mmCIF file of C-alpha atoms (C1' of nucleotides) in Angstrom:
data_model
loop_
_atom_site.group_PDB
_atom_site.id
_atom_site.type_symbol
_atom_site.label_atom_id
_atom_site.label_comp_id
_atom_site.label_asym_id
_atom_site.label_seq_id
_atom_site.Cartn_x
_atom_site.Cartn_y
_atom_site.Cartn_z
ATOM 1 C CA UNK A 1 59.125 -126.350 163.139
ATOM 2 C CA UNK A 2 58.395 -127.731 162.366
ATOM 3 C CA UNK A 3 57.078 -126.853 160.744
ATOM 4 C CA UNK A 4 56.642 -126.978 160.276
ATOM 5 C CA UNK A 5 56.328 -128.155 160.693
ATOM 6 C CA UNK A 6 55.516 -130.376 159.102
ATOM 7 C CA UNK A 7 58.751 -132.633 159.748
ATOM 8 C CA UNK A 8 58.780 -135.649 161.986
ATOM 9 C CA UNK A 9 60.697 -133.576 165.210
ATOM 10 C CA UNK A 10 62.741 -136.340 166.127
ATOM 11 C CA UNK A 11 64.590 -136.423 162.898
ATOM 12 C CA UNK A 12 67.560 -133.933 163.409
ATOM 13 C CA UNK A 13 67.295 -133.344 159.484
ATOM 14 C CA UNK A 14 70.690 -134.900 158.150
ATOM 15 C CA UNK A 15 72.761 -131.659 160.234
ATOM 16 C CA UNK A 16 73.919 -129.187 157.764
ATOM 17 C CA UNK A 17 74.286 -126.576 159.433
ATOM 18 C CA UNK A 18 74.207 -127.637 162.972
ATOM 19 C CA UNK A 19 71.846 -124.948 164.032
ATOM 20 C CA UNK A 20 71.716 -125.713 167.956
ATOM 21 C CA UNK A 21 68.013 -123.409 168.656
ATOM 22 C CA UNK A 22 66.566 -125.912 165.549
ATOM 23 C CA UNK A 23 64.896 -128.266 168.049
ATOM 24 C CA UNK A 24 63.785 -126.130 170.279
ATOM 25 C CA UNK A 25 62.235 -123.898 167.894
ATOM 26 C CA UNK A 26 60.582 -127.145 166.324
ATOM 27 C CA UNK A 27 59.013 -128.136 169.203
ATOM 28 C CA UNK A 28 57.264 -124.325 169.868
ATOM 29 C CA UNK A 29 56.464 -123.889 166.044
ATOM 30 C CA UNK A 30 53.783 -126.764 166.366
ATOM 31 C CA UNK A 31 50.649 -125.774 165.457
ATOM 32 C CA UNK A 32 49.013 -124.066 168.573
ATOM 33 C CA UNK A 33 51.664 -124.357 170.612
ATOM 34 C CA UNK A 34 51.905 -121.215 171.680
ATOM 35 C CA UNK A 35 48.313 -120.846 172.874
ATOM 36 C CA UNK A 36 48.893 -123.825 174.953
ATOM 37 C CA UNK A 37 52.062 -122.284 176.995
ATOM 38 C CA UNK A 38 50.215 -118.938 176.967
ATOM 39 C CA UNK A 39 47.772 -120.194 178.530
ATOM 40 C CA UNK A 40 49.158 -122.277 181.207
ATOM 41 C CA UNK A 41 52.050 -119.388 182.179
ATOM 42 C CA UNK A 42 48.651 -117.139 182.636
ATOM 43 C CA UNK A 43 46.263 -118.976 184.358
ATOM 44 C CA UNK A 44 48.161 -121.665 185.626
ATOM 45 C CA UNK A 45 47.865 -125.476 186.212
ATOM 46 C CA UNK A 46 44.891 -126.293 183.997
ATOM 47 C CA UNK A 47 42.973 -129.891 182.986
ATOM 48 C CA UNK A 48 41.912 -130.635 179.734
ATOM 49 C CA UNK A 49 38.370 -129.191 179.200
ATOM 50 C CA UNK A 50 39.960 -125.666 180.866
ATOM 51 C CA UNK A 51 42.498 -125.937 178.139
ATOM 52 C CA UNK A 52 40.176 -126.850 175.632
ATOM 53 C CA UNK A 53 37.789 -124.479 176.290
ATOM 54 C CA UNK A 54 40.325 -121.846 176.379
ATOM 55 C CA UNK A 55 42.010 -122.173 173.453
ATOM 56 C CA UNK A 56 39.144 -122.550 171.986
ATOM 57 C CA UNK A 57 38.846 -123.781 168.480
ATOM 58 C CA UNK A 58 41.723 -126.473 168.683
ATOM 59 C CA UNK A 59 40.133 -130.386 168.333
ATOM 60 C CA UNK A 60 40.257 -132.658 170.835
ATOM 61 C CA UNK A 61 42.790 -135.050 168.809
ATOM 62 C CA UNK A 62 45.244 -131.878 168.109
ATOM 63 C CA UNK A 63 45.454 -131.095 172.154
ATOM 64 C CA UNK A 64 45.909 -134.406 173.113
ATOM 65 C CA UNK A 65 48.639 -134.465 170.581
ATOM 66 C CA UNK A 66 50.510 -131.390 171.368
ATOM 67 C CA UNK A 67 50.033 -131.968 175.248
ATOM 68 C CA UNK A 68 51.691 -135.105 174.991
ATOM 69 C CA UNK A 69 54.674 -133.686 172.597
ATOM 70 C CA UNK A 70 55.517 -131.397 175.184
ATOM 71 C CA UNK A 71 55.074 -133.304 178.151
ATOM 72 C CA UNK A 72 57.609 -135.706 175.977
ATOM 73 C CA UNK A 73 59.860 -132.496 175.356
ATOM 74 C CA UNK A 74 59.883 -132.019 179.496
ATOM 75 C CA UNK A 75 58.108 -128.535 179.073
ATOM 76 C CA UNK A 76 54.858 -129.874 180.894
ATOM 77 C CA UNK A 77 53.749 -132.048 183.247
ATOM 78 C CA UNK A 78 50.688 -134.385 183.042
ATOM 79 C CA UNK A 79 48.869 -135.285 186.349
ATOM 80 C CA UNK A 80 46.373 -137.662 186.317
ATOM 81 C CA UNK A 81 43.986 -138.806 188.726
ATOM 82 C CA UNK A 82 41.903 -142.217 187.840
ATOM 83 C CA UNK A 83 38.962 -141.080 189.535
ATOM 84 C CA UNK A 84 35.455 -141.202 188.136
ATOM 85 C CA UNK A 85 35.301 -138.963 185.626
ATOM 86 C CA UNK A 86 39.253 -138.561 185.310
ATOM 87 C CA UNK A 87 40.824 -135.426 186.451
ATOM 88 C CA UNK A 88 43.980 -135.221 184.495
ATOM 89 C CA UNK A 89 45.768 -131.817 185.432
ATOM 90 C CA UNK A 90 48.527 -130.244 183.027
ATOM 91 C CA UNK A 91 51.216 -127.441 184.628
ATOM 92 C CA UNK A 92 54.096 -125.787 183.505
ATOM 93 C CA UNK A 93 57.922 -127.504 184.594
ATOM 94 C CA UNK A 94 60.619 -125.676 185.216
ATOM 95 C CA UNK A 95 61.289 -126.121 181.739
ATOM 96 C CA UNK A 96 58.797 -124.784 180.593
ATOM 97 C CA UNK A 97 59.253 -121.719 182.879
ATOM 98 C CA UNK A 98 62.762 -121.510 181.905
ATOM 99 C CA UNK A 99 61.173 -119.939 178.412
ATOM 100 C CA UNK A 100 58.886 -117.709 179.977
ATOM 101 C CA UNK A 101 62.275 -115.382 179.587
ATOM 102 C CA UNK A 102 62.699 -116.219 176.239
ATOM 103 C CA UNK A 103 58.931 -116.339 175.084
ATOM 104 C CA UNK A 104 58.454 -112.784 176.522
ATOM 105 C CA UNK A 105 61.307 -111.360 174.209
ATOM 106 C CA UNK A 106 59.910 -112.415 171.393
ATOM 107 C CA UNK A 107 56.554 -111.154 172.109
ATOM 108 C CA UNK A 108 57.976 -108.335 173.233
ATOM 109 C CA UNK A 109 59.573 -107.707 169.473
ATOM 110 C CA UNK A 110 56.360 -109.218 167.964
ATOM 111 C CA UNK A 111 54.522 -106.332 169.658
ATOM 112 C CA UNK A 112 56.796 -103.824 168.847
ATOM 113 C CA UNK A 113 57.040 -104.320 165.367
ATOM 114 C CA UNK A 114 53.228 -104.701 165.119
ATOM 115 C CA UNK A 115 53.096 -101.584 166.596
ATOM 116 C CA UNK A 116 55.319 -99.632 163.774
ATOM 117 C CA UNK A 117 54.045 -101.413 161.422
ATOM 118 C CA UNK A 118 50.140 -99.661 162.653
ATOM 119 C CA UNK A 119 52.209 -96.388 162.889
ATOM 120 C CA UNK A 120 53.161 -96.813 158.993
ATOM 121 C CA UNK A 121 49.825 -97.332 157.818
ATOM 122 C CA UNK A 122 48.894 -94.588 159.841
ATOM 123 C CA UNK A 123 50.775 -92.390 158.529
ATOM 124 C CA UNK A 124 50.358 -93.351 155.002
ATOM 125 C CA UNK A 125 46.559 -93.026 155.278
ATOM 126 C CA UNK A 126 47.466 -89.860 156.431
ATOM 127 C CA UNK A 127 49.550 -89.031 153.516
ATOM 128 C CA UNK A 128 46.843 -90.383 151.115
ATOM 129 C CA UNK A 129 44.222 -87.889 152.598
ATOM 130 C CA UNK A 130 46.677 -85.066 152.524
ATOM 131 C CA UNK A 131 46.964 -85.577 148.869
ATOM 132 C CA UNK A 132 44.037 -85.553 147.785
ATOM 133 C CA UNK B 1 54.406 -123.288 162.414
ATOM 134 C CA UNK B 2 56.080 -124.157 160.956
ATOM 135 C CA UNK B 3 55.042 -124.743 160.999
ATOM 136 C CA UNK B 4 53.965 -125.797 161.625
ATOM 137 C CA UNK B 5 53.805 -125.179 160.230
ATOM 138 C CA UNK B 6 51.328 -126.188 158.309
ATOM 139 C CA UNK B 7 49.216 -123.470 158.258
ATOM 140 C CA UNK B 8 48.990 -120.705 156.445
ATOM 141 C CA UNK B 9 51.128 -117.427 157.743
ATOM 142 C CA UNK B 10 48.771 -115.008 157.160
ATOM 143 C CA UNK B 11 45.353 -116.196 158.457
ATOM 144 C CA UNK B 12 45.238 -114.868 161.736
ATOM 145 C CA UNK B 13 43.077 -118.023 163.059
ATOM 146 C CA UNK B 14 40.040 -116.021 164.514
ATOM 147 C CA UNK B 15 42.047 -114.841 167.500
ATOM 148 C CA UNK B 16 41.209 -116.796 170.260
ATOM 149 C CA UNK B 17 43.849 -115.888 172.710
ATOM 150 C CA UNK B 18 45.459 -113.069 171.057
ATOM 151 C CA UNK B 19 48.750 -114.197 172.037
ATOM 152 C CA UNK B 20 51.414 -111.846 170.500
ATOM 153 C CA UNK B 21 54.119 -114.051 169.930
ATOM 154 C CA UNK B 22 52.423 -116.191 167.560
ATOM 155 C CA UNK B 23 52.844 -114.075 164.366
ATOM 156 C CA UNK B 24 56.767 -114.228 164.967
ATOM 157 C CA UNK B 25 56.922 -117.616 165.762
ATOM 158 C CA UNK B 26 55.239 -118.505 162.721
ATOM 159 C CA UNK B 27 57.442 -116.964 161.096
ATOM 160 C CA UNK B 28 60.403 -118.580 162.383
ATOM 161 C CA UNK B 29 58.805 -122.091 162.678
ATOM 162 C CA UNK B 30 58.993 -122.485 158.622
ATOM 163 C CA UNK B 31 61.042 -125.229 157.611
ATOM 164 C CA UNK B 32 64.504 -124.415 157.237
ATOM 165 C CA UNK B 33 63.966 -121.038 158.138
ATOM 166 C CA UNK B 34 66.202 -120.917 160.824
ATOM 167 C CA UNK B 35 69.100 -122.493 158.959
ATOM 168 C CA UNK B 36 68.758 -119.727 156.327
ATOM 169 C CA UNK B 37 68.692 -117.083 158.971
ATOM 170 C CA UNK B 38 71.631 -118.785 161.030
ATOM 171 C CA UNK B 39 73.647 -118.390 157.808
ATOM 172 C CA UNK B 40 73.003 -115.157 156.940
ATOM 173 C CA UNK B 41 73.734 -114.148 160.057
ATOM 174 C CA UNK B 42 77.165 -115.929 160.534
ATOM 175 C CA UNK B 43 78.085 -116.129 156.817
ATOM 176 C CA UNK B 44 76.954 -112.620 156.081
ATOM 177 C CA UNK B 45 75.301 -111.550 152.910
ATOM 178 C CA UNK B 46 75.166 -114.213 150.541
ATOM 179 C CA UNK B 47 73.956 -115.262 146.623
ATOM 180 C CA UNK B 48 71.204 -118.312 146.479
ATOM 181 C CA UNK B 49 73.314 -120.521 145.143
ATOM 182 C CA UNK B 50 75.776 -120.482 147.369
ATOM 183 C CA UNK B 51 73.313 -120.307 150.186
ATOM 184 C CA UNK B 52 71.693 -123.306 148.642
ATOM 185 C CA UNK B 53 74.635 -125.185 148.512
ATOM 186 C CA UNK B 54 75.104 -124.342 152.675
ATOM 187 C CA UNK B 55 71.566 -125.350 153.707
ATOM 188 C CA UNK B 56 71.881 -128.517 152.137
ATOM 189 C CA UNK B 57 69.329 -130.365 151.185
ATOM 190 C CA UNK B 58 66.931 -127.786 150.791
ATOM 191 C CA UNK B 59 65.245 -128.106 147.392
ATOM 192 C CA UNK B 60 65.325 -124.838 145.222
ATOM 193 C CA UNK B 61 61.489 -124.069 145.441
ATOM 194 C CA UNK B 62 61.357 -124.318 148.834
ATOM 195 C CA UNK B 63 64.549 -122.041 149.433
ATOM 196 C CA UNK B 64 63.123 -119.636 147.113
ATOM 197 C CA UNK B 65 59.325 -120.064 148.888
ATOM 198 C CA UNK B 66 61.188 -119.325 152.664
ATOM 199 C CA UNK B 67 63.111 -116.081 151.036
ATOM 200 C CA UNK B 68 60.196 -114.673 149.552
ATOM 201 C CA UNK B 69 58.240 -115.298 152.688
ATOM 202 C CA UNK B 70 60.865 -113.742 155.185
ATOM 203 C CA UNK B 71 61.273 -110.801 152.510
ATOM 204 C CA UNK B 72 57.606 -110.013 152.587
ATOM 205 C CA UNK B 73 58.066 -110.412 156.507
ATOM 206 C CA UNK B 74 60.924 -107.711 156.125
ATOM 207 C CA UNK B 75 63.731 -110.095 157.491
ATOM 208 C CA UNK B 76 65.996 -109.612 154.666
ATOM 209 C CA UNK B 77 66.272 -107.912 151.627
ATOM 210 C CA UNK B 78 66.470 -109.343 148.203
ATOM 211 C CA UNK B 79 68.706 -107.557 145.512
ATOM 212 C CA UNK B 80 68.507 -108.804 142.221
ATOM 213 C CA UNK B 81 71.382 -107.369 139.348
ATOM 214 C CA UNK B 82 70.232 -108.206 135.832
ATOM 215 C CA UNK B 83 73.265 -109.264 134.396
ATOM 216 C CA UNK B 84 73.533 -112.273 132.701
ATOM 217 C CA UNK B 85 73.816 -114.213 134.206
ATOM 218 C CA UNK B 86 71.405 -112.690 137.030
ATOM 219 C CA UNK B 87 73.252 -112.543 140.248
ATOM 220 C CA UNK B 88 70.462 -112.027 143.761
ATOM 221 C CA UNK B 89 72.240 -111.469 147.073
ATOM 222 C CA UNK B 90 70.011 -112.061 150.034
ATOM 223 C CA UNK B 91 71.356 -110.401 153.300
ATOM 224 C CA UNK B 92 69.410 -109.161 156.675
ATOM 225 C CA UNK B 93 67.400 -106.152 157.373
ATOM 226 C CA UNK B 94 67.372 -104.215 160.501
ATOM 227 C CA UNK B 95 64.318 -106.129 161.600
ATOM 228 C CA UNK B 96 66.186 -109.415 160.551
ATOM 229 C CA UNK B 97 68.806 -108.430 162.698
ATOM 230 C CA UNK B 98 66.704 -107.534 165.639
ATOM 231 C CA UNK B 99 65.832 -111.705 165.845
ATOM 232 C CA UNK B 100 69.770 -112.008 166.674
ATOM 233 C CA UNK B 101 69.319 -111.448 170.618
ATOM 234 C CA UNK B 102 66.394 -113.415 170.754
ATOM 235 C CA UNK B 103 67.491 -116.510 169.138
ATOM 236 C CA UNK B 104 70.907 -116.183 170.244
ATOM 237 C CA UNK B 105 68.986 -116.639 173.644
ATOM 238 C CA UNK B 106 66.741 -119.565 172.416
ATOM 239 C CA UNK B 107 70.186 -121.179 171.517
ATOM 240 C CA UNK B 108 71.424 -121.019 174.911
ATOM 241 C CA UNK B 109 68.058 -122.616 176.164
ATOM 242 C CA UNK B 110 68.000 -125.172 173.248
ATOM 243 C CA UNK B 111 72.034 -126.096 174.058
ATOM 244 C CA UNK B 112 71.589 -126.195 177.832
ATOM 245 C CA UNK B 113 68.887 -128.165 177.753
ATOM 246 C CA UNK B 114 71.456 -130.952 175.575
ATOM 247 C CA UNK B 115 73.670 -130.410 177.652
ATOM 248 C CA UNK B 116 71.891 -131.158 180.328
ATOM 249 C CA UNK B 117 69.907 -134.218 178.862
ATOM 250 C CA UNK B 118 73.789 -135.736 177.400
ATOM 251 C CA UNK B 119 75.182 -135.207 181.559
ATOM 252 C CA UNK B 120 71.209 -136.992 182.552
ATOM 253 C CA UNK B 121 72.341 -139.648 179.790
ATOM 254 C CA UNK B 122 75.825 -139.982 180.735
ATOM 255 C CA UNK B 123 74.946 -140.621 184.767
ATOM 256 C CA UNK B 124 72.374 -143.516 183.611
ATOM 257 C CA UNK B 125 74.690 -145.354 181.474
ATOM 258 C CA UNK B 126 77.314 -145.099 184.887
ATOM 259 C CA UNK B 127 74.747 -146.615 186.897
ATOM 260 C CA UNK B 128 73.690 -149.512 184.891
ATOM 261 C CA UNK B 129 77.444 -150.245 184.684
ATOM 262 C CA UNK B 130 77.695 -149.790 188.525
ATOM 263 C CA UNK B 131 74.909 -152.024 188.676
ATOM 264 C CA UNK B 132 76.506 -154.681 186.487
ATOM 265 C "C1'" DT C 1 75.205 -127.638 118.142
ATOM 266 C "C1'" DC C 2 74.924 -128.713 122.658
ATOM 267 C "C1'" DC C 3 76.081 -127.791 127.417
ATOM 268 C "C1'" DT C 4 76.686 -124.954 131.443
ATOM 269 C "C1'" DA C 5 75.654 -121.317 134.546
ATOM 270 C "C1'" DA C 6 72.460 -118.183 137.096
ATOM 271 C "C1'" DG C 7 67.798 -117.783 139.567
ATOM 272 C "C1'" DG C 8 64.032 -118.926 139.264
ATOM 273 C "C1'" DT C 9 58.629 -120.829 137.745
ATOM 274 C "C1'" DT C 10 55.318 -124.386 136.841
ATOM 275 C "C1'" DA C 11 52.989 -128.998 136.901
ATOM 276 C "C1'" DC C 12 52.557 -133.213 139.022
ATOM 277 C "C1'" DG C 13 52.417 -136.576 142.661
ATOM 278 C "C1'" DA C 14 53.106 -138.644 147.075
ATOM 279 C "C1'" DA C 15 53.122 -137.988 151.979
ATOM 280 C "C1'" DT C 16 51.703 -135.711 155.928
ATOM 281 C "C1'" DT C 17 48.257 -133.222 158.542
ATOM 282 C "C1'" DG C 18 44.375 -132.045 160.995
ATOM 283 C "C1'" DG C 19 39.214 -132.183 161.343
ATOM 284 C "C1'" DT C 20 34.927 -135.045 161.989
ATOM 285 C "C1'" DA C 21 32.571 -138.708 163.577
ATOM 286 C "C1'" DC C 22 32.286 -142.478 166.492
ATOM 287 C "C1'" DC C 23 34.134 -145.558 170.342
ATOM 288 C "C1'" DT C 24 35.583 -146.504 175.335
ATOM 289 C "C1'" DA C 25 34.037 -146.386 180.749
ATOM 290 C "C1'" DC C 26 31.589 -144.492 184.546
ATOM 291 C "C1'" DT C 27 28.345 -141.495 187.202
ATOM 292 C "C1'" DG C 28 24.675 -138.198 187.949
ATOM 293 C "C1'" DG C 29 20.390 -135.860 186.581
ATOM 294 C "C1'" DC C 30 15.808 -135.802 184.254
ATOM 295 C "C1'" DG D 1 16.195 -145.089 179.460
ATOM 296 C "C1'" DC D 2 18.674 -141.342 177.624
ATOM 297 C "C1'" DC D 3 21.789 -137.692 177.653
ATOM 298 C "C1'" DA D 4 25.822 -134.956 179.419
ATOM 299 C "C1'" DG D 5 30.428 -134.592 180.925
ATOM 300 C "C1'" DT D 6 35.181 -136.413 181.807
ATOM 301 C "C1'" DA D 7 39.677 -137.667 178.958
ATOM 302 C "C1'" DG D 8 40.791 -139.435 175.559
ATOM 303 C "C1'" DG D 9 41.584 -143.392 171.182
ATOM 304 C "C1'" DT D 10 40.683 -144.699 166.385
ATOM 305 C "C1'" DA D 11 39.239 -144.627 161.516
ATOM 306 C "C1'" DC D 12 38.509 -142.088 157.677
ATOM 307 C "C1'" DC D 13 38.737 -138.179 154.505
ATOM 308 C "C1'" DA D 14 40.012 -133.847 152.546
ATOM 309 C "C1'" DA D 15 43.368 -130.399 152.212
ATOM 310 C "C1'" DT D 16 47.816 -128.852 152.422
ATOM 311 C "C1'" DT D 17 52.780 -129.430 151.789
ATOM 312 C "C1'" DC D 18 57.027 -130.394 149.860
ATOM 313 C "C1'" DG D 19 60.054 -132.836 146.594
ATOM 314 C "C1'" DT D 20 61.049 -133.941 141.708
ATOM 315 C "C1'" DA D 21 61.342 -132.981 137.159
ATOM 316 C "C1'" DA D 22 60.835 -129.994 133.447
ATOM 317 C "C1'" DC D 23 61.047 -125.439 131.579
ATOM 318 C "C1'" DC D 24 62.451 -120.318 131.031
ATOM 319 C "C1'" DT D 25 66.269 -116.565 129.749
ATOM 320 C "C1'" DT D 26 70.856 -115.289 127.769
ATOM 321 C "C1'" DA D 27 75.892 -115.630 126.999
ATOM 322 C "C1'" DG D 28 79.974 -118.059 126.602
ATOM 323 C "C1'" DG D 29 82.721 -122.211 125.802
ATOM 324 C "C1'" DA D 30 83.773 -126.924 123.577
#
DNA sequence: TCCTAAGGTTACGAATTGGTACCTACTGGC
DNA sequence: GCCAGTAGGTACCAATTCGTAACCTTAGGA
């Protein structure tokens, strides 16, 4: 989280409160995270220039950096071939799968609440016209 | 997002990918955020002061920042009594409730996965003493 | 008269963050 | 010879972020 982000994710943050989904939530929160594992859970294994070009607007320096958090966190794995140019190949682990679950709920109540949220404007534009 | 979290919530970031999850994770990915939501949730309704004193080490300005954010999100409500001295109670909306399944899930991931890395850790430091 | 308490707001300053530009090494195409 | 593409690494620079300290209100207590 991050957390931004904006903390160092390592540091466990002194443990107030103990909250066990902390790290896990600090590791997703990073900037563009989400993108990333979107992308990968939808069109698969991927190498870098896919990635890049897919998400696109992300730097070079920030993929690199988030790639290698998760591959650290054990949510991806980084295959890399030392031909000429280098094929490096990223793909989900069964980790990372294991929040497909997870990830879906929450875009599932993302969506949903996006959606009411349309249906209140709606319906107060609707009001506002009947008033006039 | 926090996050992360670095950005700001309500630039949408020119929609690349569309992915749906990203506004809620944003959300969540705050600092602290989760702690304060975690203790609403298992402390119940509370004043800031005494939720200051639970998330500890949280400085005033960002605790007040984080309320004001998830209030505009419509995670919890904010009701101030003008007394003197003033007394605000924070305490979770509908919507703020609706995050309970979902992160109560995100737990389970986040404390399997220690689990599972503390056993990983456990077996090593057997075998290096079987190896003595 | 000064201090405390509540729940903030504001100004300032230091640290982190993320983008841009430039570097690697190697091959293929013009 | 020069440029493009592959997968990055590194240095620098600007912007953002978050903590600290000070200030606000008003009433009551020492």
């Amino acid at each position: 989280m991050n957390t931004a982000v904006s903390r160092n994710e390592a540091e466990p943050r002194k443990e107030s409160v103990s909250c066990p989904m902390d790290f896990i939530l600090r590791m997703l929160m990073g900037p563009w995270t989400t993108y990333i594992l979107y992308n990968l859970k939808t069109h698969g294994p991927q190498r870098f220039g896919e990635l890049k070009r897919r998400v696109s607007g992300i730097s070079a320096k920030m993929l690199t950096e988030r790639l290698r958090t998760l591959e650290g966190a054990g949510l991806l794995r980084r295959d890399y071939e030392a031909t000429i140019p280098p094929k490096v190949t990223y793909s989900l682990t069964k980790r990372g799968h294991e929040l497909d679950d997870v990830l879906g709920r929450l875009a599932e109540v993302g969506m949903r609440w996006e959606a009411e949220d349309a249906a209140q404007r709606a319906l107060r534009a609707m009001e506002l016209k009947a008033a006039e």
